[in-house]
């Protein structure tokens, strides 16, 4: 005889499928967000107000600058500079992407590839068209010297990726497994983790791969400031968003962060949205600050990039304080509910014990059990 099927089987399967579908929302939203962000930022790089100069005080040089601007339209911002020294100064101050020195036999383009290799290549293409009409080759001179282990100048971007993943990946662990700890303890743990992340980053970027071959202490300090801001924001957000914190951190510090950092394309090769984010987003603050420190003698806007990182850390502080006040108010409400249950007397229903326990925050909501594990699993998926 066949064993009769229980009526509870179908509802149990249905509940499990709903539970599975709910948890699949996070990776699917990550997929959608990454597709939109990365393709939106990188799919069609075109110059937008790329700043270049034509060097020379002669009428012919000024006429050439006007002709290049006229043909390029909004793709270029062409200026005239009197001499080579002014052109070099503009490039080292990161105000220019390229400076063209016209010459009948040996035209030359000055660039600073450490500012952005892809932007320098875009400027080179512009003036190759000019020299092609003359029938002479274009000589390209790079005013910066890349690190031994970073000939393309993009190694700092991969350092940013490592710092970001180490930082936001730690947030779910601190928020879930450490939810029973007081906010001040979680913040101290976060500072310790950010220190560890920054040390790992500078050790691999410096002595191991030689992406950073000088000013290690300065780049390390920028990395710690950046990581502390990311982790602080995550700790603060976790109080309000819980399991959705990982997705929020992915949006803030991957989807919008990497795409606007300038590590692949700087704003002059991106659309207005990502170019606008570059002026104040955390990843751009770290990356451009490190570039200025390593290749431009701590000038070229270094103070502004440092201020950007400090402001993100300040936002983290505001979020943490707000989260601490919110949790304190929740504990006060829970204590009031416990007191009201006690006044009701011992003759209440047995079920009230469970409600009192819930009010006190005992169980999975304290960072233990399946809820915490699921959050940490989603963090692993995100990484």
mmCIF file of C-alpha atoms in Angstrom:
data_model
loop_
_atom_site.group_PDB
_atom_site.id
_atom_site.type_symbol
_atom_site.label_atom_id
_atom_site.label_comp_id
_atom_site.label_asym_id
_atom_site.label_seq_id
_atom_site.Cartn_x
_atom_site.Cartn_y
_atom_site.Cartn_z
ATOM 1 C CA UNK A 1 0.000 0.000 0.000
ATOM 2 C CA UNK A 2 1.190 3.505 -0.806
ATOM 3 C CA UNK A 3 1.757 5.918 2.022
ATOM 4 C CA UNK A 4 -0.817 8.746 1.936
ATOM 5 C CA UNK A 5 0.631 12.206 1.390
ATOM 6 C CA UNK A 6 0.253 14.600 4.267
ATOM 7 C CA UNK A 7 -1.674 17.765 3.692
ATOM 8 C CA UNK A 8 1.091 19.738 5.406
ATOM 9 C CA UNK A 9 3.626 18.917 2.660
ATOM 10 C CA UNK A 10 2.297 21.335 0.033
ATOM 11 C CA UNK A 11 2.071 24.359 2.356
ATOM 12 C CA UNK A 12 5.587 23.607 3.649
ATOM 13 C CA UNK A 13 6.988 23.558 0.104
ATOM 14 C CA UNK A 14 5.150 26.759 -0.743
ATOM 15 C CA UNK A 15 6.495 28.509 2.323
ATOM 16 C CA UNK A 16 10.039 27.374 1.538
ATOM 17 C CA UNK A 17 9.770 28.602 -2.048
ATOM 18 C CA UNK A 18 8.522 32.001 -0.881
ATOM 19 C CA UNK A 19 11.373 32.170 1.622
ATOM 20 C CA UNK A 20 13.879 31.253 -1.115
ATOM 21 C CA UNK A 21 12.435 33.778 -3.558
ATOM 22 C CA UNK A 22 12.669 36.531 -0.946
ATOM 23 C CA UNK A 23 16.340 35.817 -0.314
ATOM 24 C CA UNK A 24 17.085 35.642 -4.049
ATOM 25 C CA UNK A 25 15.966 39.253 -4.369
ATOM 26 C CA UNK A 26 19.315 40.475 -3.052
ATOM 27 C CA UNK A 27 21.620 38.823 -5.646
ATOM 28 C CA UNK A 28 19.184 39.638 -8.451
ATOM 29 C CA UNK A 29 19.075 43.303 -7.436
ATOM 30 C CA UNK A 30 22.867 43.260 -7.223
ATOM 31 C CA UNK A 31 23.020 41.866 -10.754
ATOM 32 C CA UNK A 32 20.667 44.553 -12.053
ATOM 33 C CA UNK A 33 22.485 47.325 -10.229
ATOM 34 C CA UNK A 34 25.926 46.221 -11.375
ATOM 35 C CA UNK A 35 24.757 45.889 -14.988
ATOM 36 C CA UNK A 36 23.225 49.360 -15.002
ATOM 37 C CA UNK A 37 26.072 51.049 -13.135
ATOM 38 C CA UNK A 38 29.050 49.532 -14.945
ATOM 39 C CA UNK A 39 27.574 49.615 -18.421
ATOM 40 C CA UNK A 40 26.130 53.062 -17.831
ATOM 41 C CA UNK A 41 29.518 54.388 -16.724
ATOM 42 C CA UNK A 42 31.884 52.565 -19.074
ATOM 43 C CA UNK A 43 30.043 51.409 -22.181
ATOM 44 C CA UNK A 44 30.761 54.412 -24.418
ATOM 45 C CA UNK A 45 33.657 56.614 -23.254
ATOM 46 C CA UNK A 46 33.692 59.886 -25.160
ATOM 47 C CA UNK A 47 35.473 63.162 -24.427
ATOM 48 C CA UNK A 48 33.377 65.785 -22.658
ATOM 49 C CA UNK A 49 35.210 69.107 -22.194
ATOM 50 C CA UNK A 50 38.588 67.367 -22.278
ATOM 51 C CA UNK A 51 41.034 70.121 -21.288
ATOM 52 C CA UNK A 52 43.917 70.509 -23.715
ATOM 53 C CA UNK A 53 46.160 73.369 -24.782
ATOM 54 C CA UNK A 54 48.060 74.505 -27.851
ATOM 55 C CA UNK A 55 51.412 75.990 -26.906
ATOM 56 C CA UNK A 56 52.785 79.036 -28.701
ATOM 57 C CA UNK A 57 52.465 82.812 -28.764
ATOM 58 C CA UNK A 58 52.352 83.080 -32.556
ATOM 59 C CA UNK A 59 49.191 83.862 -34.528
ATOM 60 C CA UNK A 60 49.505 80.437 -36.187
ATOM 61 C CA UNK A 61 49.376 78.668 -32.789
ATOM 62 C CA UNK A 62 46.315 80.649 -31.713
ATOM 63 C CA UNK A 63 44.641 79.932 -35.043
ATOM 64 C CA UNK A 64 45.334 76.215 -34.612
ATOM 65 C CA UNK A 65 43.773 76.285 -31.126
ATOM 66 C CA UNK A 66 40.664 77.925 -32.539
ATOM 67 C CA UNK A 67 40.456 75.431 -35.405
ATOM 68 C CA UNK A 68 40.768 72.411 -33.081
ATOM 69 C CA UNK A 69 38.104 73.836 -30.778
ATOM 70 C CA UNK A 70 35.804 74.541 -33.706
ATOM 71 C CA UNK A 71 36.024 70.984 -35.027
ATOM 72 C CA UNK A 72 35.698 69.336 -31.620
ATOM 73 C CA UNK A 73 32.852 71.370 -30.165
ATOM 74 C CA UNK A 74 31.948 70.356 -26.591
ATOM 75 C CA UNK A 75 34.293 67.360 -26.703
ATOM 76 C CA UNK A 76 37.290 69.609 -25.967
ATOM 77 C CA UNK A 77 38.138 72.741 -24.009
ATOM 78 C CA UNK A 78 41.093 74.163 -25.923
ATOM 79 C CA UNK A 79 43.218 76.969 -24.515
ATOM 80 C CA UNK A 80 46.375 78.725 -25.715
ATOM 81 C CA UNK A 81 49.505 78.855 -23.569
ATOM 82 C CA UNK A 82 52.570 80.992 -24.205
ATOM 83 C CA UNK A 83 55.359 78.466 -23.597
ATOM 84 C CA UNK A 84 56.371 74.965 -22.582
ATOM 85 C CA UNK A 85 56.862 75.890 -18.926
ATOM 86 C CA UNK A 86 53.243 77.032 -18.618
ATOM 87 C CA UNK A 87 52.067 73.831 -20.286
ATOM 88 C CA UNK A 88 54.067 71.646 -17.913
ATOM 89 C CA UNK A 89 52.730 73.585 -14.942
ATOM 90 C CA UNK A 90 49.150 73.077 -16.130
ATOM 91 C CA UNK A 91 49.693 69.330 -16.513
ATOM 92 C CA UNK A 92 51.375 68.908 -13.121
ATOM 93 C CA UNK A 93 48.582 70.911 -11.483
ATOM 94 C CA UNK A 94 46.176 68.495 -13.205
ATOM 95 C CA UNK A 95 44.369 71.363 -14.900
ATOM 96 C CA UNK A 96 45.203 69.965 -18.348
ATOM 97 C CA UNK A 97 45.102 66.527 -19.944
ATOM 98 C CA UNK A 98 47.398 67.334 -22.847
ATOM 99 C CA UNK A 99 49.448 70.215 -24.264
ATOM 100 C CA UNK A 100 50.380 70.300 -27.956
ATOM 101 C CA UNK A 101 53.572 71.971 -29.153
ATOM 102 C CA UNK A 102 53.220 72.496 -32.930
ATOM 103 C CA UNK A 103 56.326 72.093 -35.060
ATOM 104 C CA UNK A 104 56.768 71.549 -38.774
ATOM 105 C CA UNK A 105 59.090 68.555 -38.367
ATOM 106 C CA UNK A 106 58.627 67.256 -34.789
ATOM 107 C CA UNK A 107 55.306 68.164 -33.173
ATOM 108 C CA UNK A 108 55.089 67.098 -29.529
ATOM 109 C CA UNK A 109 52.291 66.328 -27.087
ATOM 110 C CA UNK A 110 52.919 66.664 -23.355
ATOM 111 C CA UNK A 111 50.784 64.480 -21.066
ATOM 112 C CA UNK A 112 50.733 63.283 -17.446
ATOM 113 C CA UNK A 113 49.643 59.663 -17.688
ATOM 114 C CA UNK A 114 49.585 59.220 -13.909
ATOM 115 C CA UNK A 115 46.594 61.562 -13.898
ATOM 116 C CA UNK A 116 44.725 59.173 -16.198
ATOM 117 C CA UNK A 117 46.181 56.965 -18.889
ATOM 118 C CA UNK A 118 42.868 56.733 -20.748
ATOM 119 C CA UNK A 119 42.445 60.530 -20.817
ATOM 120 C CA UNK A 120 46.008 60.932 -22.082
ATOM 121 C CA UNK A 121 45.244 58.444 -24.866
ATOM 122 C CA UNK A 122 42.145 60.454 -25.812
ATOM 123 C CA UNK A 123 44.233 63.636 -26.083
ATOM 124 C CA UNK A 124 46.818 61.781 -28.142
ATOM 125 C CA UNK A 125 44.158 60.702 -30.645
ATOM 126 C CA UNK A 126 42.980 64.300 -31.027
ATOM 127 C CA UNK A 127 46.395 65.659 -31.985
ATOM 128 C CA UNK A 128 47.378 62.633 -34.053
ATOM 129 C CA UNK A 129 44.689 63.807 -36.470
ATOM 130 C CA UNK A 130 46.379 67.209 -36.598
ATOM 131 C CA UNK A 131 49.858 65.814 -37.291
ATOM 132 C CA UNK A 132 48.471 63.287 -39.779
ATOM 133 C CA UNK A 133 47.379 66.214 -41.943
ATOM 134 C CA UNK A 134 50.964 67.489 -41.786
ATOM 135 C CA UNK A 135 52.312 64.066 -42.675
ATOM 136 C CA UNK A 136 54.610 63.896 -39.639
ATOM 137 C CA UNK A 137 54.514 61.623 -36.565
ATOM 138 C CA UNK A 138 53.470 62.895 -33.149
ATOM 139 C CA UNK A 139 55.993 62.589 -30.312
ATOM 140 C CA UNK A 140 54.400 62.014 -26.893
ATOM 141 C CA UNK A 141 56.224 63.010 -23.693
ATOM 142 C CA UNK A 142 54.957 61.831 -20.310
ATOM 143 C CA UNK A 143 55.870 64.225 -17.485
ATOM 144 C CA UNK A 144 55.200 61.642 -14.775
ATOM 145 C CA UNK A 145 57.038 58.446 -13.901
ATOM 146 C CA UNK A 146 54.826 55.478 -12.990
ATOM 147 C CA UNK A 147 55.655 53.155 -10.113
ATOM 148 C CA UNK A 148 57.670 50.052 -10.920
ATOM 149 C CA UNK A 149 54.699 47.757 -10.412
ATOM 150 C CA UNK A 150 52.088 50.045 -11.973
ATOM 151 C CA UNK A 151 53.099 50.992 -15.533
ATOM 152 C CA UNK A 152 49.508 51.791 -16.559
ATOM 153 C CA UNK A 153 48.762 53.884 -13.467
ATOM 154 C CA UNK A 154 45.655 51.826 -12.676
ATOM 155 C CA UNK A 155 47.072 49.831 -9.764
ATOM 156 C CA UNK A 156 45.658 52.353 -7.288
ATOM 157 C CA UNK A 157 42.191 51.540 -8.588
ATOM 158 C CA UNK A 158 42.671 47.883 -7.693
ATOM 159 C CA UNK A 159 43.900 48.941 -4.261
ATOM 160 C CA UNK A 160 40.630 50.866 -3.910
ATOM 161 C CA UNK A 161 38.718 47.694 -4.849
ATOM 162 C CA UNK A 162 40.547 45.689 -2.180
ATOM 163 C CA UNK A 163 39.960 48.321 0.510
ATOM 164 C CA UNK A 164 36.278 48.582 -0.405
ATOM 165 C CA UNK A 165 35.576 44.851 -0.377
ATOM 166 C CA UNK A 166 37.407 44.370 2.896
ATOM 167 C CA UNK A 167 35.443 47.243 4.417
ATOM 168 C CA UNK A 168 31.883 46.658 3.266
ATOM 169 C CA UNK A 169 32.285 42.894 3.576
ATOM 170 C CA UNK A 170 33.039 43.365 7.281
ATOM 171 C CA UNK A 171 29.944 45.437 7.900
ATOM 172 C CA UNK A 172 27.455 42.545 7.734
ATOM 173 C CA UNK A 173 29.623 40.499 10.098
ATOM 174 C CA UNK A 174 29.922 43.307 12.639
ATOM 175 C CA UNK A 175 26.242 44.178 12.383
ATOM 176 C CA UNK A 176 24.924 40.610 12.548
ATOM 177 C CA UNK A 177 27.358 38.656 14.707
ATOM 178 C CA UNK A 178 28.021 41.699 16.893
ATOM 179 C CA UNK A 179 24.462 42.956 17.205
ATOM 180 C CA UNK A 180 24.368 42.140 20.931
ATOM 181 C CA UNK A 181 27.308 44.493 21.578
ATOM 182 C CA UNK A 182 26.882 48.117 22.529
ATOM 183 C CA UNK A 183 27.258 50.615 19.687
ATOM 184 C CA UNK A 184 30.499 52.038 21.089
ATOM 185 C CA UNK A 185 32.039 48.544 21.095
ATOM 186 C CA UNK A 186 30.923 47.918 17.516
ATOM 187 C CA UNK A 187 32.470 51.237 16.495
ATOM 188 C CA UNK A 188 35.767 50.328 18.175
ATOM 189 C CA UNK A 189 35.704 46.951 16.421
ATOM 190 C CA UNK A 190 35.032 48.771 13.147
ATOM 191 C CA UNK A 191 38.026 51.054 13.692
ATOM 192 C CA UNK A 192 40.181 48.003 14.375
ATOM 193 C CA UNK A 193 38.931 46.265 11.237
ATOM 194 C CA UNK A 194 39.537 49.386 9.139
ATOM 195 C CA UNK A 195 43.097 49.507 10.483
ATOM 196 C CA UNK A 196 43.591 45.858 9.498
ATOM 197 C CA UNK A 197 42.102 46.461 6.038
ATOM 198 C CA UNK A 198 44.331 49.483 5.408
ATOM 199 C CA UNK A 199 47.451 47.611 6.566
ATOM 200 C CA UNK A 200 46.654 44.653 4.299
ATOM 201 C CA UNK A 201 46.081 47.067 1.427
ATOM 202 C CA UNK A 202 49.335 48.991 1.800
ATOM 203 C CA UNK A 203 51.433 45.856 2.406
ATOM 204 C CA UNK A 204 50.197 44.238 -0.800
ATOM 205 C CA UNK A 205 50.304 47.455 -2.842
ATOM 206 C CA UNK A 206 53.723 48.419 -1.475
ATOM 207 C CA UNK A 207 56.315 45.756 -0.624
ATOM 208 C CA UNK A 208 54.554 42.909 -2.440
ATOM 209 C CA UNK A 209 53.540 44.353 -5.820
ATOM 210 C CA UNK A 210 55.264 47.778 -5.793
ATOM 211 C CA UNK A 211 52.197 49.648 -6.957
ATOM 212 C CA UNK A 212 53.087 52.200 -4.273
ATOM 213 C CA UNK A 213 56.867 52.670 -4.189
ATOM 214 C CA UNK A 214 57.081 55.786 -1.987
ATOM 215 C CA UNK A 215 54.941 57.756 0.482
ATOM 216 C CA UNK A 216 53.624 54.475 1.866
ATOM 217 C CA UNK A 217 52.614 56.098 5.154
ATOM 218 C CA UNK A 218 50.534 58.731 3.369
ATOM 219 C CA UNK A 219 48.700 56.259 1.137
ATOM 220 C CA UNK A 220 48.136 53.982 4.142
ATOM 221 C CA UNK A 221 46.618 56.902 6.105
ATOM 222 C CA UNK A 222 44.289 57.719 3.198
ATOM 223 C CA UNK A 223 43.276 54.046 3.050
ATOM 224 C CA UNK A 224 42.520 53.925 6.777
ATOM 225 C CA UNK A 225 40.467 57.120 6.572
ATOM 226 C CA UNK A 226 38.550 55.727 3.607
ATOM 227 C CA UNK A 227 37.965 52.294 5.181
ATOM 228 C CA UNK A 228 36.885 53.789 8.521
ATOM 229 C CA UNK A 229 34.298 55.916 6.723
ATOM 230 C CA UNK A 230 32.892 52.953 4.793
ATOM 231 C CA UNK A 231 32.681 50.695 7.850
ATOM 232 C CA UNK A 232 31.242 53.473 10.032
ATOM 233 C CA UNK A 233 28.505 54.186 7.505
ATOM 234 C CA UNK A 234 27.734 50.466 7.304
ATOM 235 C CA UNK A 235 27.514 50.053 11.091
ATOM 236 C CA UNK A 236 25.152 53.002 11.296
ATOM 237 C CA UNK A 237 22.985 51.817 8.406
ATOM 238 C CA UNK A 238 22.720 48.278 9.761
ATOM 239 C CA UNK A 239 20.637 49.454 12.711
ATOM 240 C CA UNK A 240 17.973 50.694 10.304
ATOM 241 C CA UNK A 241 18.311 48.409 7.256
ATOM 242 C CA UNK A 242 19.291 45.049 8.841
ATOM 243 C CA UNK A 243 19.597 42.408 6.119
ATOM 244 C CA UNK A 244 19.348 45.000 3.352
ATOM 245 C CA UNK A 245 22.538 46.693 4.522
ATOM 246 C CA UNK A 246 24.682 44.594 2.177
ATOM 247 C CA UNK A 247 22.693 45.737 -0.859
ATOM 248 C CA UNK A 248 22.842 49.367 0.289
ATOM 249 C CA UNK A 249 26.606 49.123 0.770
ATOM 250 C CA UNK A 250 26.973 47.570 -2.682
ATOM 251 C CA UNK A 251 25.122 50.517 -4.197
ATOM 252 C CA UNK A 252 27.134 53.119 -2.291
ATOM 253 C CA UNK A 253 30.606 51.616 -2.406
ATOM 254 C CA UNK A 254 30.654 49.429 -5.520
ATOM 255 C CA UNK A 255 28.059 50.451 -8.088
ATOM 256 C CA UNK A 256 28.418 54.215 -7.640
ATOM 257 C CA UNK A 257 31.865 54.199 -6.065
ATOM 258 C CA UNK A 258 34.059 52.283 -8.502
ATOM 259 C CA UNK A 259 32.364 53.768 -11.540
ATOM 260 C CA UNK A 260 32.893 57.377 -10.400
ATOM 261 C CA UNK A 261 36.359 56.964 -8.865
ATOM 262 C CA UNK A 262 38.300 57.883 -12.000
ATOM 263 C CA UNK A 263 40.204 54.603 -11.891
ATOM 264 C CA UNK A 264 39.100 53.480 -15.355
ATOM 265 C CA UNK A 265 37.840 56.718 -16.914
ATOM 266 C CA UNK A 266 37.987 60.169 -15.406
ATOM 267 C CA UNK A 267 34.990 62.540 -15.626
ATOM 268 C CA UNK A 268 36.087 64.000 -18.972
ATOM 269 C CA UNK A 269 35.388 60.602 -20.591
ATOM 270 C CA UNK A 270 32.128 59.881 -18.745
ATOM 271 C CA UNK A 271 28.566 61.120 -18.823
ATOM 272 C CA UNK A 272 27.468 63.921 -16.519
ATOM 273 C CA UNK A 273 26.020 61.695 -13.796
ATOM 274 C CA UNK A 274 29.165 59.723 -12.994
ATOM 275 C CA UNK A 275 31.357 62.719 -13.742
ATOM 276 C CA UNK A 276 29.375 64.684 -11.166
ATOM 277 C CA UNK A 277 29.727 61.965 -8.540
ATOM 278 C CA UNK A 278 33.493 62.041 -9.015
ATOM 279 C CA UNK A 279 33.673 65.486 -7.425
ATOM 280 C CA UNK A 280 32.540 64.296 -3.982
ATOM 281 C CA UNK A 281 32.300 60.466 -3.803
ATOM 282 C CA UNK A 282 34.484 58.567 -1.343
ATOM 283 C CA UNK A 283 36.322 56.349 -3.822
ATOM 284 C CA UNK A 284 37.341 59.343 -5.928
ATOM 285 C CA UNK A 285 38.562 61.056 -2.760
ATOM 286 C CA UNK A 286 40.904 58.160 -1.987
ATOM 287 C CA UNK A 287 42.058 57.471 -5.537
ATOM 288 C CA UNK A 288 42.674 61.067 -6.596
ATOM 289 C CA UNK A 289 44.232 61.865 -3.234
ATOM 290 C CA UNK A 290 46.654 58.963 -3.622
ATOM 291 C CA UNK A 291 47.471 60.034 -7.198
ATOM 292 C CA UNK A 292 48.181 63.581 -6.063
ATOM 293 C CA UNK A 293 50.358 62.309 -3.231
ATOM 294 C CA UNK A 294 52.372 59.856 -5.322
ATOM 295 C CA UNK A 295 52.775 61.653 -8.638
ATOM 296 C CA UNK A 296 52.043 65.359 -8.181
ATOM 297 C CA UNK A 297 53.906 66.311 -4.982
ATOM 298 C CA UNK A 298 50.742 66.518 -2.844
ATOM 299 C CA UNK A 299 49.390 69.416 -4.870
ATOM 300 C CA UNK A 300 46.753 69.318 -7.595
ATOM 301 C CA UNK A 301 43.807 69.330 -5.199
ATOM 302 C CA UNK A 302 45.190 66.991 -2.541
ATOM 303 C CA UNK A 303 43.603 69.034 0.267
ATOM 304 C CA UNK A 304 40.198 68.818 -1.386
ATOM 305 C CA UNK A 305 40.420 65.034 -1.718
ATOM 306 C CA UNK A 306 41.455 64.748 1.925
ATOM 307 C CA UNK A 307 38.462 66.899 2.871
ATOM 308 C CA UNK A 308 36.192 64.586 0.864
ATOM 309 C CA UNK A 309 37.326 61.566 2.899
ATOM 310 C CA UNK A 310 36.975 63.510 6.160
ATOM 311 C CA UNK A 311 33.399 64.506 5.269
ATOM 312 C CA UNK A 312 32.467 60.883 4.540
ATOM 313 C CA UNK A 313 33.889 59.921 7.923
ATOM 314 C CA UNK A 314 31.817 62.716 9.474
ATOM 315 C CA UNK A 315 28.700 61.285 7.798
ATOM 316 C CA UNK A 316 29.613 57.924 9.322
ATOM 317 C CA UNK A 317 29.823 59.582 12.747
ATOM 318 C CA UNK A 318 26.378 61.161 12.353
ATOM 319 C CA UNK A 319 24.878 57.831 11.277
ATOM 320 C CA UNK A 320 26.467 55.975 14.202
ATOM 321 C CA UNK A 321 25.194 58.540 16.717
ATOM 322 C CA UNK A 322 21.720 58.399 15.169
ATOM 323 C CA UNK A 323 21.749 54.601 15.281
ATOM 324 C CA UNK A 324 22.850 54.603 18.923
ATOM 325 C CA UNK A 325 20.001 56.951 19.884
ATOM 326 C CA UNK A 326 17.511 54.834 17.929
ATOM 327 C CA UNK A 327 18.661 51.655 19.667
ATOM 328 C CA UNK A 328 18.539 53.339 23.075
ATOM 329 C CA UNK A 329 14.974 54.436 22.442
ATOM 330 C CA UNK A 330 14.096 50.894 21.368
ATOM 331 C CA UNK A 331 15.535 49.488 24.581
ATOM 332 C CA UNK A 332 13.544 52.033 26.604
ATOM 333 C CA UNK A 333 10.329 50.991 24.851
ATOM 334 C CA UNK A 334 11.165 47.321 25.437
ATOM 335 C CA UNK A 335 11.844 47.960 29.144
ATOM 336 C CA UNK A 336 8.509 49.732 29.423
ATOM 337 C CA UNK A 337 6.762 46.751 27.855
ATOM 338 C CA UNK A 338 8.494 44.403 30.299
ATOM 339 C CA UNK A 339 7.423 46.582 33.221
ATOM 340 C CA UNK A 340 3.846 46.647 31.994
ATOM 341 C CA UNK A 341 3.869 42.842 31.765
ATOM 342 C CA UNK A 342 5.136 42.572 35.332
ATOM 343 C CA UNK A 343 2.372 44.873 36.613
ATOM 344 C CA UNK A 344 -0.145 42.597 34.921
ATOM 345 C CA UNK A 345 0.712 39.921 37.513
ATOM 346 C CA UNK A 346 1.887 36.382 37.377
ATOM 347 C CA UNK A 347 -1.498 35.097 36.371
ATOM 348 C CA UNK A 348 -1.104 36.093 32.742
ATOM 349 C CA UNK A 349 -0.944 33.570 29.909
ATOM 350 C CA UNK A 350 2.163 31.489 29.504
ATOM 351 C CA UNK A 351 2.691 33.018 26.057
ATOM 352 C CA UNK A 352 3.487 36.323 27.688
ATOM 353 C CA UNK A 353 6.869 34.919 28.687
ATOM 354 C CA UNK A 354 7.769 34.707 25.019
ATOM 355 C CA UNK A 355 6.623 38.277 24.430
ATOM 356 C CA UNK A 356 8.707 39.531 27.327
ATOM 357 C CA UNK A 357 11.713 37.659 25.962
ATOM 358 C CA UNK A 358 11.141 39.253 22.548
ATOM 359 C CA UNK A 359 10.837 42.677 24.161
ATOM 360 C CA UNK A 360 14.169 42.168 25.854
ATOM 361 C CA UNK A 361 15.729 41.347 22.477
ATOM 362 C CA UNK A 362 16.618 37.748 23.294
ATOM 363 C CA UNK A 363 17.125 35.314 20.388
ATOM 364 C CA UNK A 364 18.004 35.751 16.728
ATOM 365 C CA UNK A 365 17.384 39.507 16.785
ATOM 366 C CA UNK A 366 20.458 39.797 19.046
ATOM 367 C CA UNK A 367 22.704 38.702 16.261
ATOM 368 C CA UNK A 368 22.495 34.957 16.780
ATOM 369 C CA UNK A 369 20.790 32.197 14.826
ATOM 370 C CA UNK A 370 19.585 32.005 11.235
ATOM 371 C CA UNK A 371 19.050 35.729 10.735
ATOM 372 C CA UNK A 372 22.676 36.574 11.413
ATOM 373 C CA UNK A 373 23.914 33.669 9.311
ATOM 374 C CA UNK A 374 21.788 34.758 6.362
ATOM 375 C CA UNK A 375 23.189 38.290 6.518
ATOM 376 C CA UNK A 376 26.759 37.017 6.560
ATOM 377 C CA UNK A 377 25.996 34.621 3.706
ATOM 378 C CA UNK A 378 24.660 37.525 1.643
ATOM 379 C CA UNK A 379 27.835 39.427 2.400
ATOM 380 C CA UNK A 380 29.824 36.512 0.995
ATOM 381 C CA UNK A 381 27.628 36.517 -2.125
ATOM 382 C CA UNK A 382 28.259 40.242 -2.536
ATOM 383 C CA UNK A 383 32.006 39.783 -2.343
#
